[in-house]
Amino acid sequence: MPPRLTDWSLALTAAVAFMTGMVSLLSGLPQEWFIFMLHGIAGFWLLLLLWGKLRRVWPRLIHPRRWDRRTVYGLLALLLVTLALGSGIWWVGGGEWYFAGFNLLNWHIILGFVVTAAIVIHMFARAKRLRKRDIAGRRQILHLGALLFGSAALWPGQQLTERALNLPGARRRFTGSQEFGSYAGNAFPTSSWVADQPRPLDVNTWRLSLGGAVTTPRNFSYDELVAAHDEAEATLDCTGGFYSTQRWRGIRIGRLLDQAVLHTNARYVSFISVTSYRWSLPLEEARSTLLATHIGEEPLSHEHGFPLRLVAPGRRGFEWVKWITHIEVLTAPDPEQVLSIFTSSFTDAGRGN
Ligand SMILES: Nc1nc2c(c(=O)[nH]1)N[C@H]1C(S)=C(S)[C@@H](COP(=O)(O)O)O[C@H]1N2
Ligand SMILES: [Mo]
């Protein structure tokens, strides 16, 4: 393949890998499985392209006399991309490896950001325009086609290999997450988006307040919420790579909202933690969603969000707000909630004061 076509294909594939990777963090519904497939195919495509590029620059690499500053950058880039791809493939195969407190998936995400940033900088500094003769031509089209089919075939190949070898990766959910402690009450991993660590909340003084676009703002005591006995079976699927299916108990949000009379322009419901961590759901989805006080027969443990947490089926774990103290009915989306999940750990309550 012409060098420029290889380079532009690399950039394009990296962009696809980056975007599908980002979208996958927000995908939790079974019908969104293809996002994860596209991400995997983009990974294999990168691997094949890299192979082509490596063959091209190989002579420059093995002759120290031909080394220059670009060789060093090139090798560094190669190392980064190999680590990014390797961590992803290893994780998907069921690999367990921790470094500096982060697992393979965490490292894969970090490396994905670093590689993407490096490619963007490189493109601005050095990219050469793609000319007509780089793309038009039977050889080029055959090459690109072979790459596309090759990577598309490698993906199911990988799934089958995992199953044939009975690797731990074969038991992953479509999101890539592995199961822990389903239907066993509080005995599944706990997680934070950053590092929220509030003090345990005292239900004697704790109240849930419901306000915003409502006619009659209200407070609810813990006992009032527990009395509802609504149930839902749902899977918490953390973007850190574990999932757990539980029977949750608490109160359906529609039941709460009915007691406050919503304004006609109400559109979203925001769930706000004592740490200021917050996330919102569209009104109709929120109505059928549960605020949990219990997992199975056990009250939520402090780490799982006692006294009250959101259980939002089909949404990824980071959206399941813990330690809720406020519910705010909104008339418009809340884009700044994305910031809140990064800053909540630095608030007084988030640090445990
Ligand atoms: N207030 C608050 N809620 C939160 C988080 C957080 O950091 N703060 N982390 C989220 C993340 S990333 C996940 S995966 C789930 C983890 O829930 P668990 O600890 O019960 O497993 O809680 C979510 N709710
Ligand atoms: Mo998470």
PDB file of N, CA and C in Angstrom, residues 15 23 26 83 86 102 108 153 165 212 309:
ATOM      1  N   ALA A  15      -9.165   6.707  14.825  1.00  0.00           N
ATOM      2  CA  ALA A  15     -10.312   7.554  15.157  1.00  0.00           C
ATOM      3  C   ALA A  15     -11.543   6.690  15.427  1.00  0.00           C
ATOM      4  N   VAL A  23     -17.945   5.660  22.986  1.00  0.00           N
ATOM      5  CA  VAL A  23     -19.381   5.350  22.981  1.00  0.00           C
ATOM      6  C   VAL A  23     -19.646   4.090  23.808  1.00  0.00           C
ATOM      7  N   LEU A  26     -20.724   4.312  27.308  1.00  0.00           N
ATOM      8  CA  LEU A  26     -22.101   4.742  27.580  1.00  0.00           C
ATOM      9  C   LEU A  26     -23.110   3.675  27.156  1.00  0.00           C
ATOM     10  N   LEU A  83       1.143  -1.455  23.275  1.00  0.00           N
ATOM     11  CA  LEU A  83       0.596  -1.599  24.630  1.00  0.00           C
ATOM     12  C   LEU A  83      -0.917  -1.385  24.632  1.00  0.00           C
ATOM     13  N   GLY A  86      -2.381  -4.417  22.914  1.00  0.00           N
ATOM     14  CA  GLY A  86      -2.120  -5.610  23.728  1.00  0.00           C
ATOM     15  C   GLY A  86      -2.982  -5.643  24.983  1.00  0.00           C
ATOM     16  N   PHE A 102      -4.393   0.012  38.742  1.00  0.00           N
ATOM     17  CA  PHE A 102      -5.303  -0.020  37.594  1.00  0.00           C
ATOM     18  C   PHE A 102      -5.273  -1.390  36.927  1.00  0.00           C
ATOM     19  N   HIS A 108      -5.900   0.168  29.277  1.00  0.00           N
ATOM     20  CA  HIS A 108      -6.288   0.233  27.862  1.00  0.00           C
ATOM     21  C   HIS A 108      -6.917   1.597  27.557  1.00  0.00           C
ATOM     22  N   ALA A 153     -12.967 -10.616   9.835  1.00  0.00           N
ATOM     23  CA  ALA A 153     -12.971 -12.063  10.061  1.00  0.00           C
ATOM     24  C   ALA A 153     -12.209 -12.424  11.342  1.00  0.00           C
ATOM     25  N   LEU A 165     -10.859 -22.512  23.600  1.00  0.00           N
ATOM     26  CA  LEU A 165      -9.830 -22.686  24.639  1.00  0.00           C
ATOM     27  C   LEU A 165     -10.416 -22.508  26.039  1.00  0.00           C
ATOM     28  N   GLY A 212     -37.332  21.043  42.369  1.00  0.00           N
ATOM     29  CA  GLY A 212     -37.182  21.426  40.969  1.00  0.00           C
ATOM     30  C   GLY A 212     -38.527  21.778  40.363  1.00  0.00           C
ATOM     31  N   ARG A 309     -29.755   4.419  46.478  1.00  0.00           N
ATOM     32  CA  ARG A 309     -29.006   4.537  45.226  1.00  0.00           C
ATOM     33  C   ARG A 309     -29.934   4.340  44.043  1.00  0.00           C
TER      34      ARG A 309
END
